[in-house]
């Protein structure tokens, strides 16, 4: 009795999909080493060293027209007001808060957002530490999430570590402000604090666990 022939399907060859270049460079990552010098911005002394004057304002969710290419059934959507991270934003009408009040439990809970803004000016010397040429990192942790804007930009790249974006539930964030600072350099900081988890709409508030400037 003869054996029926065996047919083997030809292999399927998939062409490799070309990798698209990133739209923006990967944000710089903070060193894992301990800082040579650190300034606590939640103290009067630390804030004074960098000329920090904190201001805060609650952000609201507002209804706006949908984007032009939205599906027909979506005629409206939602936005944040104000967009206080953008360059040139005027916060002069916002209330000033003391650095020692950054841990105050702000917001009404549930789905709640708050902006915190300050300008930082790098001094030439902090104690015996000379800042010229140092790498400078803004390190903070907001309960529960935060997005960090520096000089009108939120440093980020899709698919790459981007410390200025949400890192996790009550997770610390460390954003490089400069790889080699010059005394007198200024940085406009805007922190968008978010109560979360957002879909839980929890009965808690928005506040800083820590915020400091590190030098390496």
Short mmCIF file of N, CA and C in Angstrom, two decimals, residues 7-150:
data_model
loop_
_atom_site.label_atom_id
_atom_site.label_comp_id
_atom_site.label_asym_id
_atom_site.label_seq_id
_atom_site.Cartn_x
_atom_site.Cartn_y
_atom_site.Cartn_z
N UNK A 7 2.15 17.21 1.92
CA UNK A 7 2.32 18.56 1.39
C UNK A 7 2.74 19.50 2.53
N UNK A 8 3.78 20.24 2.32
CA UNK A 8 4.28 21.19 3.31
C UNK A 8 4.03 22.60 2.80
N UNK A 9 3.31 23.39 3.60
CA UNK A 9 3.02 24.77 3.19
C UNK A 9 4.30 25.59 3.20
N UNK A 10 4.47 26.46 2.22
CA UNK A 10 5.67 27.30 2.20
C UNK A 10 5.67 28.25 3.39
N UNK A 11 6.84 28.58 3.90
CA UNK A 11 6.89 29.49 5.06
C UNK A 11 6.37 30.87 4.69
N UNK A 12 5.74 31.48 5.66
CA UNK A 12 5.25 32.85 5.48
C UNK A 12 6.32 33.80 5.98
N UNK A 13 6.77 34.68 5.13
CA UNK A 13 7.82 35.63 5.48
C UNK A 13 7.18 37.00 5.66
N UNK A 14 7.33 37.52 6.85
CA UNK A 14 6.78 38.84 7.14
C UNK A 14 7.88 39.88 7.02
N UNK A 15 7.60 40.90 6.26
CA UNK A 15 8.58 41.97 6.11
C UNK A 15 8.66 42.77 7.40
N UNK A 16 9.84 43.12 7.79
CA UNK A 16 10.02 43.91 9.00
C UNK A 16 9.43 45.31 8.82
N UNK A 17 8.69 45.73 9.82
CA UNK A 17 8.11 47.07 9.78
C UNK A 17 9.19 48.10 10.11
N UNK A 18 9.39 49.08 9.25
CA UNK A 18 10.43 50.07 9.56
C UNK A 18 10.10 50.83 10.84
N UNK A 19 11.13 51.08 11.63
CA UNK A 19 10.95 51.80 12.89
C UNK A 19 10.93 53.29 12.62
N UNK A 20 9.87 53.93 13.06
CA UNK A 20 9.76 55.37 12.86
C UNK A 20 10.60 56.11 13.90
N UNK A 21 11.27 57.15 13.49
CA UNK A 21 12.05 57.92 14.48
C UNK A 21 11.12 58.61 15.46
N UNK A 22 11.61 58.81 16.68
CA UNK A 22 10.82 59.50 17.69
C UNK A 22 10.61 60.95 17.28
N UNK A 23 9.45 61.47 17.64
CA UNK A 23 9.13 62.85 17.28
C UNK A 23 9.97 63.85 18.06
N UNK A 24 10.46 63.44 19.22
CA UNK A 24 11.27 64.34 20.03
C UNK A 24 12.35 63.53 20.74
N UNK A 25 13.46 64.15 21.12
CA UNK A 25 14.53 63.40 21.78
C UNK A 25 14.09 62.90 23.16
N UNK A 26 14.74 61.84 23.60
CA UNK A 26 14.42 61.30 24.92
C UNK A 26 14.81 62.30 25.99
N UNK A 27 13.92 62.54 26.95
CA UNK A 27 14.28 63.46 28.04
C UNK A 27 15.48 62.93 28.83
N UNK A 28 16.28 63.85 29.32
CA UNK A 28 17.43 63.47 30.15
C UNK A 28 16.94 62.79 31.42
N UNK A 29 17.69 61.82 31.89
CA UNK A 29 17.34 61.09 33.11
C UNK A 29 18.27 61.51 34.25
N UNK A 30 17.70 61.63 35.43
CA UNK A 30 18.46 62.05 36.60
C UNK A 30 19.43 60.96 37.04
N UNK A 31 20.58 61.33 37.59
CA UNK A 31 21.52 60.33 38.09
C UNK A 31 20.91 59.51 39.23
N UNK A 32 21.36 58.26 39.34
CA UNK A 32 20.91 57.41 40.44
C UNK A 32 21.75 57.62 41.70
N UNK A 33 22.86 58.33 41.56
CA UNK A 33 23.74 58.58 42.70
C UNK A 33 23.12 59.58 43.67
N UNK A 34 23.53 59.56 44.93
CA UNK A 34 23.07 60.59 45.87
C UNK A 34 23.54 61.97 45.41
N UNK A 35 22.72 62.97 45.66
CA UNK A 35 23.07 64.33 45.27
C UNK A 35 24.23 64.85 46.11
N UNK A 36 25.06 65.70 45.49
CA UNK A 36 26.14 66.36 46.21
C UNK A 36 25.57 67.43 47.14
N UNK A 37 24.50 68.07 46.67
CA UNK A 37 23.85 69.13 47.44
C UNK A 37 22.36 69.08 47.12
N UNK A 38 21.51 69.31 48.10
CA UNK A 38 20.06 69.31 47.88
C UNK A 38 19.42 70.42 48.69
N UNK A 39 18.41 71.06 48.10
CA UNK A 39 17.70 72.16 48.75
C UNK A 39 16.23 71.79 48.87
N UNK A 40 15.72 71.79 50.09
CA UNK A 40 14.33 71.45 50.36
C UNK A 40 13.45 72.67 50.10
N UNK A 41 12.61 72.60 49.07
CA UNK A 41 11.76 73.73 48.72
C UNK A 41 10.49 73.80 49.55
N UNK A 42 10.35 72.91 50.52
CA UNK A 42 9.20 72.96 51.42
C UNK A 42 9.55 73.66 52.73
N UNK A 43 10.72 74.30 52.76
CA UNK A 43 11.13 75.08 53.92
C UNK A 43 11.31 76.53 53.51
N UNK A 44 11.18 77.43 54.47
CA UNK A 44 11.38 78.85 54.19
C UNK A 44 12.81 79.12 53.74
N UNK A 45 13.77 78.47 54.40
CA UNK A 45 15.17 78.69 54.08
C UNK A 45 15.51 78.17 52.68
N UNK A 46 15.02 76.98 52.37
CA UNK A 46 15.30 76.40 51.06
C UNK A 46 14.67 77.19 49.93
N UNK A 47 13.42 77.59 50.11
CA UNK A 47 12.75 78.38 49.08
C UNK A 47 13.46 79.70 48.87
N UNK A 48 13.94 80.32 49.95
CA UNK A 48 14.63 81.60 49.84
C UNK A 48 15.94 81.46 49.06
N UNK A 49 16.63 80.34 49.22
CA UNK A 49 17.90 80.14 48.53
C UNK A 49 17.73 80.20 47.01
N UNK A 50 16.60 79.70 46.51
CA UNK A 50 16.37 79.67 45.07
C UNK A 50 15.31 80.68 44.64
N UNK A 51 14.93 81.58 45.54
CA UNK A 51 13.97 82.62 45.20
C UNK A 51 12.60 82.09 44.86
N UNK A 52 12.22 80.95 45.41
CA UNK A 52 10.94 80.34 45.08
C UNK A 52 9.79 81.05 45.80
N UNK A 53 8.77 81.39 45.03
CA UNK A 53 7.53 81.93 45.59
C UNK A 53 6.38 81.14 44.97
N UNK A 54 5.81 80.27 45.77
CA UNK A 54 4.80 79.34 45.26
C UNK A 54 3.44 80.02 45.15
N UNK A 55 2.76 79.74 44.04
CA UNK A 55 1.37 80.15 43.84
C UNK A 55 0.56 78.93 43.42
N UNK A 56 -0.72 78.94 43.75
CA UNK A 56 -1.55 77.78 43.43
C UNK A 56 -2.94 78.21 42.98
N UNK A 57 -3.55 77.35 42.17
CA UNK A 57 -4.92 77.59 41.71
C UNK A 57 -5.53 76.26 41.31
N UNK A 58 -6.80 76.09 41.63
CA UNK A 58 -7.51 74.88 41.22
C UNK A 58 -7.77 74.92 39.72
N UNK A 59 -7.62 73.78 39.07
CA UNK A 59 -7.95 73.65 37.65
C UNK A 59 -9.33 73.01 37.51
N UNK A 60 -10.06 73.44 36.51
CA UNK A 60 -11.41 72.95 36.28
C UNK A 60 -11.49 72.16 34.97
N UNK A 61 -12.44 71.25 34.91
CA UNK A 61 -12.77 70.56 33.67
C UNK A 61 -13.89 71.33 33.00
N UNK A 62 -13.69 71.71 31.74
CA UNK A 62 -14.71 72.48 31.02
C UNK A 62 -15.08 71.75 29.73
N UNK A 63 -16.32 71.93 29.29
CA UNK A 63 -16.78 71.33 28.04
C UNK A 63 -16.41 72.24 26.88
N UNK A 64 -15.88 71.63 25.81
CA UNK A 64 -15.45 72.38 24.62
C UNK A 64 -15.85 71.60 23.38
N UNK A 65 -15.82 72.23 22.19
CA UNK A 65 -16.10 71.49 20.95
C UNK A 65 -15.09 70.37 20.72
N UNK A 66 -15.53 69.31 20.10
CA UNK A 66 -14.65 68.18 19.79
C UNK A 66 -13.61 68.59 18.75
N UNK A 67 -12.54 67.82 18.66
CA UNK A 67 -11.50 68.08 17.66
C UNK A 67 -12.07 67.87 16.26
N UNK A 68 -11.49 68.50 15.23
CA UNK A 68 -12.07 68.46 13.89
C UNK A 68 -12.27 67.06 13.31
N UNK A 69 -11.37 66.12 13.58
CA UNK A 69 -11.49 64.80 12.97
C UNK A 69 -12.13 63.77 13.90
N UNK A 70 -12.88 64.23 14.89
CA UNK A 70 -13.59 63.30 15.78
C UNK A 70 -14.70 62.59 15.02
N UNK A 71 -15.07 61.39 15.47
CA UNK A 71 -16.19 60.66 14.87
C UNK A 71 -17.46 61.50 15.02
N UNK A 72 -18.41 61.37 14.09
CA UNK A 72 -19.58 62.26 14.06
C UNK A 72 -20.38 62.30 15.35
N UNK A 73 -20.42 61.19 16.09
CA UNK A 73 -21.24 61.17 17.30
C UNK A 73 -20.61 61.94 18.46
N UNK A 74 -19.34 62.33 18.30
CA UNK A 74 -18.66 63.08 19.36
C UNK A 74 -18.58 64.55 18.96
N UNK A 75 -19.51 65.33 19.45
CA UNK A 75 -19.55 66.74 19.08
C UNK A 75 -18.91 67.65 20.11
N UNK A 76 -18.79 67.17 21.33
CA UNK A 76 -18.13 67.94 22.38
C UNK A 76 -17.13 67.05 23.11
N UNK A 77 -16.22 67.70 23.83
CA UNK A 77 -15.25 66.97 24.65
C UNK A 77 -14.91 67.84 25.85
N UNK A 78 -13.78 67.55 26.51
CA UNK A 78 -13.47 68.26 27.75
C UNK A 78 -12.02 68.74 27.74
N UNK A 79 -11.79 69.83 28.42
CA UNK A 79 -10.47 70.45 28.48
C UNK A 79 -10.19 70.86 29.92
N UNK A 80 -8.94 71.22 30.17
CA UNK A 80 -8.52 71.73 31.48
C UNK A 80 -8.40 73.25 31.40
N UNK A 81 -8.86 73.92 32.42
CA UNK A 81 -8.73 75.38 32.49
C UNK A 81 -8.27 75.77 33.90
N UNK A 82 -7.14 76.50 34.00
CA UNK A 82 -6.31 77.05 32.92
C UNK A 82 -5.22 76.08 32.47
N UNK A 83 -4.59 76.41 31.33
CA UNK A 83 -3.39 75.69 30.87
C UNK A 83 -2.18 76.44 31.42
N UNK A 84 -1.90 76.22 32.67
CA UNK A 84 -0.91 77.04 33.38
C UNK A 84 0.52 76.56 33.20
N UNK A 85 0.74 75.54 32.40
CA UNK A 85 2.10 75.12 32.14
C UNK A 85 2.73 75.82 30.96
N UNK A 86 1.93 76.50 30.17
CA UNK A 86 2.41 77.08 28.92
C UNK A 86 3.31 78.28 29.16
N UNK A 87 4.21 78.51 28.21
CA UNK A 87 5.15 79.63 28.31
C UNK A 87 4.39 80.96 28.33
N UNK A 88 4.85 81.87 29.16
CA UNK A 88 4.25 83.19 29.23
C UNK A 88 2.98 83.27 30.04
N UNK A 89 2.59 82.18 30.70
CA UNK A 89 1.36 82.21 31.49
C UNK A 89 1.50 83.19 32.65
N UNK A 90 0.47 83.97 32.88
CA UNK A 90 0.48 84.99 33.93
C UNK A 90 -0.24 84.46 35.17
N UNK A 91 0.53 84.20 36.23
CA UNK A 91 -0.07 83.72 37.47
C UNK A 91 -0.07 84.80 38.55
N UNK A 92 0.13 86.06 38.15
CA UNK A 92 0.27 87.13 39.14
C UNK A 92 -0.98 87.32 39.99
N UNK A 93 -2.13 86.89 39.49
CA UNK A 93 -3.36 87.02 40.27
C UNK A 93 -3.64 85.84 41.18
N UNK A 94 -2.78 84.84 41.16
CA UNK A 94 -2.99 83.67 42.00
C UNK A 94 -2.53 83.94 43.43
N UNK A 95 -3.14 83.29 44.40
CA UNK A 95 -2.68 83.46 45.78
C UNK A 95 -1.30 82.85 46.00
N UNK A 96 -0.50 83.52 46.81
CA UNK A 96 0.82 83.03 47.19
C UNK A 96 0.67 82.13 48.41
N UNK A 97 1.38 81.01 48.40
CA UNK A 97 1.38 80.12 49.57
C UNK A 97 2.80 79.96 50.08
N UNK A 98 2.94 79.78 51.36
CA UNK A 98 4.25 79.55 51.95
C UNK A 98 4.76 78.16 51.56
N UNK A 99 6.07 77.99 51.45
CA UNK A 99 6.60 76.66 51.15
C UNK A 99 6.23 75.64 52.22
N UNK A 100 6.07 76.09 53.44
CA UNK A 100 5.68 75.19 54.53
C UNK A 100 4.22 74.76 54.42
N UNK A 101 3.49 75.35 53.47
CA UNK A 101 2.08 74.99 53.26
C UNK A 101 1.87 74.10 52.04
N UNK A 102 2.96 73.65 51.43
CA UNK A 102 2.82 72.79 50.25
C UNK A 102 2.23 71.43 50.60
N UNK A 103 2.33 71.04 51.86
CA UNK A 103 1.75 69.76 52.26
C UNK A 103 0.32 69.90 52.77
N UNK A 104 -0.27 71.10 52.61
CA UNK A 104 -1.68 71.27 52.98
C UNK A 104 -2.56 70.47 52.02
N UNK A 105 -3.63 69.91 52.54
CA UNK A 105 -4.49 69.02 51.77
C UNK A 105 -5.50 69.85 50.97
N UNK A 106 -5.16 70.13 49.71
CA UNK A 106 -5.98 71.02 48.89
C UNK A 106 -6.93 70.26 47.97
N UNK A 107 -7.95 70.98 47.52
CA UNK A 107 -8.93 70.40 46.61
C UNK A 107 -10.11 69.81 47.36
N UNK A 108 -11.17 69.58 46.61
CA UNK A 108 -12.40 69.05 47.22
C UNK A 108 -12.55 67.55 47.13
N UNK A 109 -11.46 66.86 46.75
CA UNK A 109 -11.55 65.41 46.61
C UNK A 109 -12.20 65.01 45.30
N UNK A 110 -12.46 63.72 45.15
CA UNK A 110 -13.05 63.16 43.92
C UNK A 110 -12.11 63.44 42.74
N UNK A 111 -12.66 63.93 41.61
CA UNK A 111 -11.83 64.27 40.45
C UNK A 111 -11.37 65.71 40.63
N UNK A 112 -10.11 65.87 41.03
CA UNK A 112 -9.63 67.18 41.47
C UNK A 112 -8.23 67.42 40.94
N UNK A 113 -7.99 68.67 40.49
CA UNK A 113 -6.70 69.06 39.92
C UNK A 113 -6.28 70.40 40.49
N UNK A 114 -4.98 70.55 40.76
CA UNK A 114 -4.46 71.84 41.22
C UNK A 114 -3.13 72.14 40.54
N UNK A 115 -2.95 73.41 40.19
CA UNK A 115 -1.68 73.89 39.67
C UNK A 115 -0.85 74.49 40.81
N UNK A 116 0.46 74.26 40.74
CA UNK A 116 1.41 74.91 41.64
C UNK A 116 2.53 75.47 40.75
N UNK A 117 2.83 76.74 40.91
CA UNK A 117 3.84 77.38 40.06
C UNK A 117 4.85 78.16 40.90
N UNK A 118 6.09 78.15 40.43
CA UNK A 118 7.13 78.99 41.02
C UNK A 118 8.26 79.16 40.02
N UNK A 119 9.02 80.22 40.18
CA UNK A 119 10.24 80.40 39.41
C UNK A 119 11.43 80.11 40.33
N UNK A 120 12.40 79.39 39.81
CA UNK A 120 13.61 79.06 40.56
C UNK A 120 14.80 79.78 39.93
N UNK A 121 15.64 80.38 40.75
CA UNK A 121 16.86 81.02 40.28
C UNK A 121 18.04 80.35 40.97
N UNK A 122 18.99 79.88 40.18
CA UNK A 122 20.11 79.12 40.72
C UNK A 122 21.16 80.07 41.31
N UNK A 123 21.46 79.94 42.59
CA UNK A 123 22.50 80.80 43.20
C UNK A 123 23.89 80.29 42.83
N UNK A 124 24.88 81.14 43.00
CA UNK A 124 26.25 80.73 42.69
C UNK A 124 26.81 79.79 43.75
N UNK A 125 26.30 79.92 44.97
CA UNK A 125 26.83 79.11 46.07
C UNK A 125 25.71 78.74 47.02
N UNK A 126 25.76 77.49 47.49
CA UNK A 126 24.85 77.02 48.53
C UNK A 126 25.73 76.45 49.64
N UNK A 127 25.90 77.22 50.69
CA UNK A 127 26.89 76.83 51.70
C UNK A 127 28.27 76.85 51.07
N UNK A 128 28.96 75.73 51.13
CA UNK A 128 30.29 75.64 50.51
C UNK A 128 30.23 75.10 49.09
N UNK A 129 29.03 74.72 48.63
CA UNK A 129 28.88 74.13 47.29
C UNK A 129 28.76 75.23 46.24
N UNK A 130 29.57 75.14 45.19
CA UNK A 130 29.51 76.07 44.08
C UNK A 130 28.74 75.42 42.94
N UNK A 131 27.70 76.10 42.46
CA UNK A 131 26.76 75.47 41.53
C UNK A 131 27.21 75.46 40.08
N UNK A 132 28.15 76.30 39.70
CA UNK A 132 28.53 76.43 38.29
C UNK A 132 28.91 75.07 37.69
N UNK A 133 28.26 74.72 36.57
CA UNK A 133 28.56 73.49 35.86
C UNK A 133 27.87 72.25 36.39
N UNK A 134 27.10 72.38 37.47
CA UNK A 134 26.45 71.21 38.06
C UNK A 134 25.23 70.79 37.26
N UNK A 135 24.91 69.51 37.33
CA UNK A 135 23.63 69.01 36.83
C UNK A 135 22.58 69.30 37.89
N UNK A 136 21.42 69.81 37.47
CA UNK A 136 20.37 70.21 38.41
C UNK A 136 19.11 69.40 38.13
N UNK A 137 18.53 68.86 39.21
CA UNK A 137 17.36 67.99 39.10
C UNK A 137 16.27 68.50 40.04
N UNK A 138 15.05 68.59 39.53
CA UNK A 138 13.89 68.86 40.38
C UNK A 138 13.29 67.53 40.78
N UNK A 139 13.26 67.26 42.09
CA UNK A 139 12.74 66.00 42.61
C UNK A 139 11.51 66.28 43.45
N UNK A 140 10.41 65.59 43.15
CA UNK A 140 9.19 65.83 43.91
C UNK A 140 8.31 64.60 43.93
N UNK A 141 7.36 64.63 44.84
CA UNK A 141 6.33 63.59 44.90
C UNK A 141 5.04 64.25 45.34
N UNK A 142 4.03 64.13 44.48
CA UNK A 142 2.71 64.70 44.75
C UNK A 142 1.73 63.57 45.00
N UNK A 143 0.90 63.73 45.99
CA UNK A 143 -0.18 62.80 46.27
C UNK A 143 -1.40 63.27 45.45
N UNK A 144 -1.80 62.59 44.35
CA UNK A 144 -1.45 61.23 44.00
C UNK A 144 -0.59 61.14 42.73
N UNK A 145 -0.79 62.06 41.78
CA UNK A 145 -0.02 62.08 40.54
C UNK A 145 0.41 63.52 40.25
N UNK A 146 1.38 63.65 39.33
CA UNK A 146 1.75 65.00 38.89
C UNK A 146 2.30 64.97 37.48
N UNK A 147 2.10 66.08 36.78
CA UNK A 147 2.76 66.37 35.51
C UNK A 147 3.57 67.65 35.73
N UNK A 148 4.79 67.68 35.19
CA UNK A 148 5.72 68.77 35.50
C UNK A 148 6.10 69.50 34.22
N UNK A 149 5.90 70.80 34.24
CA UNK A 149 6.28 71.67 33.12
C UNK A 149 7.49 72.51 33.53
N UNK A 150 8.43 72.64 32.61
CA UNK A 150 9.64 73.43 32.85
C UNK A 150 9.80 74.43 31.70
#
